Short mmCIF file of C-alpha atoms and ligand atoms in Angstrom, two decimals:
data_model
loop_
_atom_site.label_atom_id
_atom_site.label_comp_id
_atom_site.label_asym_id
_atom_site.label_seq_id
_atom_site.Cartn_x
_atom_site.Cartn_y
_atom_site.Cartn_z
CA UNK A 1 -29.36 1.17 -18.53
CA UNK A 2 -28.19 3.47 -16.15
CA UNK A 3 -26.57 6.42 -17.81
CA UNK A 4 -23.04 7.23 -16.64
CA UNK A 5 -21.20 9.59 -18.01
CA UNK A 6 -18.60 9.34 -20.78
CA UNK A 7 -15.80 10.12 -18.74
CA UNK A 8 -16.62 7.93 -15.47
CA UNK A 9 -17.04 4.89 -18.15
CA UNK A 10 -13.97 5.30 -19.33
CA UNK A 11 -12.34 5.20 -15.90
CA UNK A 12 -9.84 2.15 -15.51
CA UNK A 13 -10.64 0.29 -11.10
CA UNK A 14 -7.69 0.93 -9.56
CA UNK A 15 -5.57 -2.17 -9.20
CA UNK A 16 -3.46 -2.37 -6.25
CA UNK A 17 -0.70 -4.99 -5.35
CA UNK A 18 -1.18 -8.36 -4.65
CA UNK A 19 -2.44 -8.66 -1.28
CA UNK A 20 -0.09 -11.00 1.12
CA UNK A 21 -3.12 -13.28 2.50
CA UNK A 22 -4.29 -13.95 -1.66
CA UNK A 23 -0.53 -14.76 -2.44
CA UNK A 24 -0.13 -17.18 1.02
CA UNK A 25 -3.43 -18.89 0.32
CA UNK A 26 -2.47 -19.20 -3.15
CA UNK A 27 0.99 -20.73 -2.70
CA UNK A 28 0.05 -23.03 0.28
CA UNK A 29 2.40 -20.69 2.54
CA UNK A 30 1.84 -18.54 6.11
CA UNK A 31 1.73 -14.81 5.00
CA UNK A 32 4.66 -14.92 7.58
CA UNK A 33 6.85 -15.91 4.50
CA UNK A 34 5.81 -13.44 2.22
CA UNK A 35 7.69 -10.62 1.17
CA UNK A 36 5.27 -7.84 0.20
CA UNK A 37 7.83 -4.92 -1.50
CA UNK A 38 5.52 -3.55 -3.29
CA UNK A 39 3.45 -0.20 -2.29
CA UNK A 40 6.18 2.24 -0.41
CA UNK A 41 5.47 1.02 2.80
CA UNK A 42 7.73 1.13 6.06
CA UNK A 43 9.45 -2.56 6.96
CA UNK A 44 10.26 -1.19 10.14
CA UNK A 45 6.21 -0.88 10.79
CA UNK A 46 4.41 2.53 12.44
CA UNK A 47 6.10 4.63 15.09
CA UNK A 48 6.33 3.32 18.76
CA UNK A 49 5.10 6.74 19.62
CA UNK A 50 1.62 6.20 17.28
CA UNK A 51 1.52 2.57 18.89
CA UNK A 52 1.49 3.59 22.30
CA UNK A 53 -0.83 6.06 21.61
CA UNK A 54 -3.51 4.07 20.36
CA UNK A 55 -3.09 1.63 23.30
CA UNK A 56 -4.01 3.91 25.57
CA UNK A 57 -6.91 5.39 23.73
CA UNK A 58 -10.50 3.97 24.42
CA UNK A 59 -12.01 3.20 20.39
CA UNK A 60 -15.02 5.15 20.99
CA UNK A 61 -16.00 3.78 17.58
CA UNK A 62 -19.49 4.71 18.20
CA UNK A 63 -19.03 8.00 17.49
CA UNK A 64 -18.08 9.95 14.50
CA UNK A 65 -14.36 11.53 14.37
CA UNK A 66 -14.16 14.80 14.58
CA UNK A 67 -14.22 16.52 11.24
CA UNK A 68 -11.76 18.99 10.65
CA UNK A 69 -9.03 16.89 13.28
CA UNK A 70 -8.77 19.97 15.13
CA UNK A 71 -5.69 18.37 17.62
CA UNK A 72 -3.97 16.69 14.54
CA UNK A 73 -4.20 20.30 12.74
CA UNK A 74 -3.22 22.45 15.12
CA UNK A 75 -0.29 19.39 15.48
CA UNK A 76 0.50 20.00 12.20
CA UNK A 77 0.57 23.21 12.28
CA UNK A 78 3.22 23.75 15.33
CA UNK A 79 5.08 21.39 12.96
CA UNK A 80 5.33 23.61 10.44
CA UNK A 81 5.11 26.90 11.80
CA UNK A 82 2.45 28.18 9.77
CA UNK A 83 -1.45 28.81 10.92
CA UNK A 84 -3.25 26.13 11.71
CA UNK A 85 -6.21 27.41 8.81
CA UNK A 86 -3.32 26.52 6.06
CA UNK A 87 -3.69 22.55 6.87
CA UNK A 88 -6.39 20.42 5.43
CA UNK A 89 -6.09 16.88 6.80
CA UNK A 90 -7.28 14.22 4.62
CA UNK A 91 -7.67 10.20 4.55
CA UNK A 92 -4.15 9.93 3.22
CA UNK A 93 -2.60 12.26 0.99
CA UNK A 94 -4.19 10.92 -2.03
CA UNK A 95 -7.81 12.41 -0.89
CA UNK A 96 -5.94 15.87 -0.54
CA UNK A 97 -4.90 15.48 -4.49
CA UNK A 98 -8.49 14.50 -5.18
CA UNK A 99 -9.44 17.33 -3.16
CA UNK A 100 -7.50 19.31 -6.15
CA UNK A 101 -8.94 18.06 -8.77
CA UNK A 102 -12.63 18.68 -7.54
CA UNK A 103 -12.16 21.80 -6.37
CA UNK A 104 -10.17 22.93 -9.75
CA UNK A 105 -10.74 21.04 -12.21
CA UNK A 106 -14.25 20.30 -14.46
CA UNK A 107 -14.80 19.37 -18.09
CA UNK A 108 -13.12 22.04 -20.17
CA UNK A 109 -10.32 22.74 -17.75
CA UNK A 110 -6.81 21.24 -17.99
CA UNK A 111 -4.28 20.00 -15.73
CA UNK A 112 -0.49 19.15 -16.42
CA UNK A 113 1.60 16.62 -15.19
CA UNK A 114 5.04 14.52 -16.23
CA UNK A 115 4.94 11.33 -17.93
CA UNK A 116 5.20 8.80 -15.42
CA UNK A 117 3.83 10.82 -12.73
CA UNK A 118 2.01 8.80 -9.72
CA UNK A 119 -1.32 7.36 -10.97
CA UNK A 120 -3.12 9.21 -8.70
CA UNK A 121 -3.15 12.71 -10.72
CA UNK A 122 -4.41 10.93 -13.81
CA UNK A 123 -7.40 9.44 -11.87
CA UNK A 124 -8.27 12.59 -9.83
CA UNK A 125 -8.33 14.35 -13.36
CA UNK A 126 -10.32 11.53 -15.06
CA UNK A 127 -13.17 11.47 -12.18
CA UNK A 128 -13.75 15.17 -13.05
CA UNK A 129 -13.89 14.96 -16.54
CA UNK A 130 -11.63 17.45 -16.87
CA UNK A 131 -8.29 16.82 -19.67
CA UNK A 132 -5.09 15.95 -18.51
CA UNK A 133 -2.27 17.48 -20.54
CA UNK A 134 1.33 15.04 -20.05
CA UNK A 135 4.65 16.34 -20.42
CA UNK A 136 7.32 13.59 -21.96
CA UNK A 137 9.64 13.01 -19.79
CA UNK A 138 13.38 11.90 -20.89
CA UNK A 139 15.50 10.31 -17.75
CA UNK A 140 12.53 9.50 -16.23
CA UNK A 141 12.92 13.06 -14.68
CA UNK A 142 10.28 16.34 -14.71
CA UNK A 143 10.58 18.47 -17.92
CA UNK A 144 9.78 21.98 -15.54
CA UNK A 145 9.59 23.70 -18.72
CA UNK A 146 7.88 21.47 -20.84
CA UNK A 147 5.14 21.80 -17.89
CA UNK A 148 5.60 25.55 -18.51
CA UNK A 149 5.30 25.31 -21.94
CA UNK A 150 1.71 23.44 -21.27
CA UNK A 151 -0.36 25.95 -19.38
CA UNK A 152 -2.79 27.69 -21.12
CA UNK A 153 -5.98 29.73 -20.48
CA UNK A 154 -7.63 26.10 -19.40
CA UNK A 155 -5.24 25.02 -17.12
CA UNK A 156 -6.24 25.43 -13.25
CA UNK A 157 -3.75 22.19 -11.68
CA UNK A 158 -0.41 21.67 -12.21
CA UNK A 159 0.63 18.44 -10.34
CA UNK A 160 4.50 17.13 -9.48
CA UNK A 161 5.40 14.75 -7.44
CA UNK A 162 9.38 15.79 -5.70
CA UNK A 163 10.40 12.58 -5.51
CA UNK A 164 8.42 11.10 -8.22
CA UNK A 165 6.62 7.59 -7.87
CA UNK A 166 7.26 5.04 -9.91
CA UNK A 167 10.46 7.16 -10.78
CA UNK A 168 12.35 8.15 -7.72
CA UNK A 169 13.91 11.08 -9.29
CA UNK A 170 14.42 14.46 -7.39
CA UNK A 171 14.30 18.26 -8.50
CA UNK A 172 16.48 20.57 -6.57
CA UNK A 173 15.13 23.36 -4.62
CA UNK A 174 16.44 26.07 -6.74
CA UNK A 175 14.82 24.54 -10.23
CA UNK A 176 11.47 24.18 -8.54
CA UNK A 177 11.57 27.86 -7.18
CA UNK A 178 12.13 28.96 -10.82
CA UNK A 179 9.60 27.10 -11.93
CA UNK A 180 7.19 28.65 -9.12
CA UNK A 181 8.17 32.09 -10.29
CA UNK A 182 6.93 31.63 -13.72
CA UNK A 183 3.47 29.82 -13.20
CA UNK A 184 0.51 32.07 -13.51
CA UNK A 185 -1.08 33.17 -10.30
CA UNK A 186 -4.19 31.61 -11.17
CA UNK A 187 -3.01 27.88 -11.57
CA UNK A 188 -2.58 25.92 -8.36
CA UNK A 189 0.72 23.96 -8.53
CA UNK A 190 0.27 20.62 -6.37
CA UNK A 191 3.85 19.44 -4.70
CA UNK A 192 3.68 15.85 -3.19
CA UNK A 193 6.30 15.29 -0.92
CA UNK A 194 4.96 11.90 0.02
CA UNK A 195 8.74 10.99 0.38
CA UNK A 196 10.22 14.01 1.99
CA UNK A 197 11.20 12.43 4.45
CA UNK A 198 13.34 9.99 3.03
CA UNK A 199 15.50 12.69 1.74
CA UNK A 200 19.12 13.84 3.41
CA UNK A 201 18.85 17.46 5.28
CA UNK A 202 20.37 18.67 2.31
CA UNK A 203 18.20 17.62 -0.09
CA UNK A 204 14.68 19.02 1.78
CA UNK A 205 13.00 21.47 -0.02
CA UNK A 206 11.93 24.58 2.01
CA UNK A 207 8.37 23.87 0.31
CA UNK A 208 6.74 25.09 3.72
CA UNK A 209 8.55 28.21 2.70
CA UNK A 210 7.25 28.48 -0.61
CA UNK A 211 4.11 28.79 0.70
CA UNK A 212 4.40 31.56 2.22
CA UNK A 213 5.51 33.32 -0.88
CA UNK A 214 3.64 31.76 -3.84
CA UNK A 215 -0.10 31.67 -2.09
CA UNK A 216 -1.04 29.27 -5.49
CA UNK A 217 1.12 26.96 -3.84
CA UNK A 218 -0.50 23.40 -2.20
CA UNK A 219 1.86 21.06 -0.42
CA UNK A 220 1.38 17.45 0.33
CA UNK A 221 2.49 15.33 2.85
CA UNK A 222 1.20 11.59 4.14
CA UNK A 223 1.62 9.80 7.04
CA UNK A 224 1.26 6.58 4.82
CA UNK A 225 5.11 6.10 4.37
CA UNK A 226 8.53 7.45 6.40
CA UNK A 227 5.97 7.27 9.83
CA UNK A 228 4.47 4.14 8.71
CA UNK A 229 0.82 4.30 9.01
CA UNK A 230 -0.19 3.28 5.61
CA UNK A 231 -3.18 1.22 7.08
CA UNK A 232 -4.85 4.52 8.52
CA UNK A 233 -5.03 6.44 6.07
CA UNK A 234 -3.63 10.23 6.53
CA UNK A 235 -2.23 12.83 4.91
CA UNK A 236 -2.51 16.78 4.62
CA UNK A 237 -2.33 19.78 2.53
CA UNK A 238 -0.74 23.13 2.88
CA UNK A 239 -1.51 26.43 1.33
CA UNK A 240 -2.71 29.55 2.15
CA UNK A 241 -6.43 29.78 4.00
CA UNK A 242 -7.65 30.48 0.19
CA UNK A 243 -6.69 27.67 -1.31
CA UNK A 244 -6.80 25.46 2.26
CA UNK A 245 -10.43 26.65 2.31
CA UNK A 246 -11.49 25.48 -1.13
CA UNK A 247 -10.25 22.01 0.11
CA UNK A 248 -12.11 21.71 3.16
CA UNK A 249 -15.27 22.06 1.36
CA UNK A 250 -15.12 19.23 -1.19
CA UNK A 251 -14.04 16.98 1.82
CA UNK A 252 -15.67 13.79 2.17
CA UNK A 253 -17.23 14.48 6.18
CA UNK A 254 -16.12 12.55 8.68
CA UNK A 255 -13.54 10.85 6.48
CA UNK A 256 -10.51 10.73 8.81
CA UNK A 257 -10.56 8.42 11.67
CA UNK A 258 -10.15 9.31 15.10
CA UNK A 259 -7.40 6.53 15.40
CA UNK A 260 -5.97 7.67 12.65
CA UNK A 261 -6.03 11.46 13.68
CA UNK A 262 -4.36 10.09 17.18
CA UNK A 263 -1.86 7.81 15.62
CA UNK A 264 -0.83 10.84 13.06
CA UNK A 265 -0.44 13.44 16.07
CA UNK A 266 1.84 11.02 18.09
CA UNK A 267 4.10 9.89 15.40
CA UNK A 268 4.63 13.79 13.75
CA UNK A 269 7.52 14.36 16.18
CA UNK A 270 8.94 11.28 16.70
CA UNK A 271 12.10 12.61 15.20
CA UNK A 272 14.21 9.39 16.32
CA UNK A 273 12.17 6.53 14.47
CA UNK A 274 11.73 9.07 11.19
CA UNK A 275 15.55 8.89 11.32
CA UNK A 276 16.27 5.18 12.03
CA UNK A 277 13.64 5.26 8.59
CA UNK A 278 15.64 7.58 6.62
CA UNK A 279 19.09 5.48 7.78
CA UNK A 280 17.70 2.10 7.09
CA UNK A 281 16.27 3.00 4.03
CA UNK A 282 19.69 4.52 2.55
CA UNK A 283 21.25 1.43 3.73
CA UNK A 284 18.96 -0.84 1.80
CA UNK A 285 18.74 1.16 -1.41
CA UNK A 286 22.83 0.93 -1.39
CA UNK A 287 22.47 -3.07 -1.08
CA UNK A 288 19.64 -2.74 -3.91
CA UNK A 289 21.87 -0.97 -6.10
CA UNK A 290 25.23 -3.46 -5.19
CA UNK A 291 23.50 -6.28 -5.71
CA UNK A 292 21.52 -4.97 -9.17
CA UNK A 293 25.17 -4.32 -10.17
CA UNK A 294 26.45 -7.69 -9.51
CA UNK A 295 23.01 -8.78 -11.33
CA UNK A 296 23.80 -6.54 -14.38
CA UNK A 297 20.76 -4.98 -13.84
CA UNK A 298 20.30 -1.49 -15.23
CA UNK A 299 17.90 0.88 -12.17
CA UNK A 300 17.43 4.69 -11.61
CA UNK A 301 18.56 5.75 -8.50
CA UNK A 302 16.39 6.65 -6.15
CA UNK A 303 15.36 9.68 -3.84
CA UNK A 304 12.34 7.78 -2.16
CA UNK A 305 12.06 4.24 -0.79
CA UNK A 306 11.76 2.56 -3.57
CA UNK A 307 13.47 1.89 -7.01
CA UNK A 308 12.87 1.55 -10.49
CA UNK A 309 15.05 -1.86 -12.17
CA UNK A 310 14.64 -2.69 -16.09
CA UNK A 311 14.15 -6.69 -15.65
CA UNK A 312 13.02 -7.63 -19.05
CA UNK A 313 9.53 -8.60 -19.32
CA UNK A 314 8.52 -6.79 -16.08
CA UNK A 315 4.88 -8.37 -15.54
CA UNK A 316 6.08 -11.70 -16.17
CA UNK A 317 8.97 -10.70 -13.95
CA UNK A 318 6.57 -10.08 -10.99
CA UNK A 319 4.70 -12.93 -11.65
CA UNK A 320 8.09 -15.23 -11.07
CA UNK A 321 8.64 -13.55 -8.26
CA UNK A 322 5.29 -14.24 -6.65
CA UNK A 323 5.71 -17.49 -6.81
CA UNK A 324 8.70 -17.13 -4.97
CA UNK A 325 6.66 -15.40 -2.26
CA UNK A 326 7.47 -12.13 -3.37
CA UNK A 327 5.31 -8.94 -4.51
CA UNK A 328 6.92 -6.18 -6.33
CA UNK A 329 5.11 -3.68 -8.31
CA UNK A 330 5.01 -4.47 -12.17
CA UNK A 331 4.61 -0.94 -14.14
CA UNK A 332 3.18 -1.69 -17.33
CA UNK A 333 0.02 0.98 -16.28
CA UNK A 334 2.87 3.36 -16.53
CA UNK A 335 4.18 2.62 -19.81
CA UNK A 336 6.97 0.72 -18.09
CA UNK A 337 6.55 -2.42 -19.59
CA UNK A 338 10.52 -3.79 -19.03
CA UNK A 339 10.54 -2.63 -15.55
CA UNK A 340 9.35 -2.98 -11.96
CA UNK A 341 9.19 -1.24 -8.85
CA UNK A 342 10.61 -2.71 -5.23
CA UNK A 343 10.18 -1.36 -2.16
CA UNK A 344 13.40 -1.52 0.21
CA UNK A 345 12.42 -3.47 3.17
CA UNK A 346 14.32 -4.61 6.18
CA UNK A 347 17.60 -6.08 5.43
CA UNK A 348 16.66 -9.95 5.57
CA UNK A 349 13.59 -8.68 3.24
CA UNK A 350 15.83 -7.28 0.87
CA UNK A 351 18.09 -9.96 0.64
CA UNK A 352 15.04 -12.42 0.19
CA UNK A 353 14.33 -10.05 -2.67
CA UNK A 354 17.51 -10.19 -4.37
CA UNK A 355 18.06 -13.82 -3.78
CA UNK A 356 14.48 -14.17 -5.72
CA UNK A 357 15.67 -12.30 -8.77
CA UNK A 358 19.38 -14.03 -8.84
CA UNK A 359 17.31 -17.27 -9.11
CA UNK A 360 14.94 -15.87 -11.97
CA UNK A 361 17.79 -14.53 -14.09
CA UNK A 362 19.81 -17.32 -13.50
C1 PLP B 1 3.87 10.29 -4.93
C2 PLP B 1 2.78 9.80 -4.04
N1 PLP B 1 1.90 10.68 -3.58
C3 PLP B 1 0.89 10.31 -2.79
C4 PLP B 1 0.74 9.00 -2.41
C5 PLP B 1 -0.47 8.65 -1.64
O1 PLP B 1 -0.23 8.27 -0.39
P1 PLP B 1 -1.36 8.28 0.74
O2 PLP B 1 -2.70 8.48 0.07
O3 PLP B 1 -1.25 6.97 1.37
O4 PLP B 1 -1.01 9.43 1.60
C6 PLP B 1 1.64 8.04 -2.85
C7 PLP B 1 1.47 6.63 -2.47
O5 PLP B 1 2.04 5.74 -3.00
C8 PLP B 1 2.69 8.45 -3.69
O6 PLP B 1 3.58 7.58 -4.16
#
């Protein structure tokens, strides 16, 4: 018998959300007529300016990418206003968490998260061996100083999602800067702003800042949601060169696509479709919430582009709805047995949605 370790045994596969092709085939339907609300995603599909981009870009598929994305980077970078050497480009943001984890953690080191963080941390931690300390969380928001409370001499990775997935629940700036104060220098805290961009102006954190001040900061950003090019797979870190560098060298090679380098660099400054996002997307969670009123449907309201809604039995729930041609997200991995996740999507999506659940708790 081939002699894994303890820890990789115990890992759980990832299960991700019914796939629209398995559902259509199932139910006899085109995939045309599926709703698929369940992983984050954009309805309004990727930025024209990442579409056109790749049209006019010969595949080259031949050849490798090129390894460190130099253009993307230095893309990034401009962005940002910070040095290029503080962005590590990834295939999606969840490889720059992993990243994290390898670089930090091993068995007899500790990282600390909320309760009902994304997945992600607990797997990146788990693949290490390394132990994961979670902090309860009461409102489904992040305890700060119950995460305080947690480090100790082991702990090398703090990890917090701003807004949290499944939860959609913000921190304000000024309660995460207090918290950055007080973390020892020698503990990386990891903020994923997968949804940043889904936030009003006035809600944006001036992470990019923070960065500049705290250097065991690490930022994350993806490409995977507000610019919609979940299918490519891109994301990035930023920290200072110390912690950037670290990164880099547990990075798979090769392990972000030229397309998807190409794609990411076009879309970054296309400013108009991030906002048509952001305004559709505040739209749709406001018809979420009316309608789980008018449903008597108890929900946490949302920062990202998604929301949590207490549904009773939630996997049986989902299943219902799947055979309505509809795929939320059940959340019984998270302890969230009662509820389930749903994407907003366009407005005739949404409404599909809705109409779905009316009919179920009817
Ligand atoms: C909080 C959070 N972080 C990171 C990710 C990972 O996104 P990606 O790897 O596509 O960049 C997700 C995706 O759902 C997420 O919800």
């Amino acid at each position: 018998m081939p002699d894994f370790p303890e820890h990789i045994q115990k890992l759980q596969p990832y299960v991700p959300g019914l796939a629209i092709n398995a559902l259509a085939s199932e139910l006899g339907i085109s995939p045309d007529d599926i709703v698929k609300v369940a992983s984050n995603e954009n309805p309004l599909g990727p930025s024209v300016l990442a579409k056109m981009a790749l049209a006019e870009t010969p595949p080259e598929i031949a050849l490798y990418p090129d390894n460190d994305s130099v253009e993307l980077t230095a893309a990034i970078a401009t962005f940002h206003n910070v040095p290029p050497e503080w962005i590590v480009v990834g295939s999606g943001s969840e490889a720059v968490l992993s990243m994290a984890a390898v670089s930090l953690l091993t068995h007899g080191r500790q990282t600390v998260y909320s309760q009902y963080s994304f997945q992600a941390f607990a797997g990146a931690a788990q693949r290490v061996g390394a132990t994961a300390v979670v902090v309860p969380s009461s409102d489904f928001r992040v305890d700060l100083d119950g995460l305080l409370g947690k480090i100790n001499e082991h702990t090398a990775l703090v990890y917090i999602a701003n807004p949290g997935n499944p939860t959609g629940t913000f921190i304000e700036n000024e309660e995460i800067e207090g918290f950055l104060r007080h973390v020892p220098k020698n503990v990386v805290v990891l903020l994923d702003e997968a949804y940043y961009e889904y936030l009003p102006e006035h809600e944006r954190s001036r992470s990019v800042e923070w960065v500049r001040d705290y250097p065991n900061l690490l930022l994350t950003r993806t490409f995977s949601k507000a610019y919609g090019l979940a299918g490519l797979r891109v994301g990035y870190g930023i920290a200072q060169p110390n912690v950037a560098d670290m990164l880099r060298r547990v990075r798979a090679p090769f392990s972000v696509t030229r397309m998807a380098q190409i794609a990411a660099a076009a879309a970054l400054n296309d400013t108009e479709f991030l906002a048509k996002t952001a305004e559709f997307n505040a739209t749709g969670l406001t018809y979420l919430y009316e309608s789980f009123d008018k449903l008597g449907l108890e929900y946490i309201r949302s920062h990202a582009n998604f929301v949590l809604v207490k549904v009773g039995d939630g996997v049986q729930m989902s299943q219902h709805l799947n055979r309505r041609g509809v795929i939320v997200r059940p959340l019984k991995s998270y302890g969230l047995t009662e509820w389930i996740r749903i994407s907003v999507g366009t407005p005739s999506e949404n409404e599909q949605v809705i109409a779905a659940l009316g009919k179920e708790l009817a």
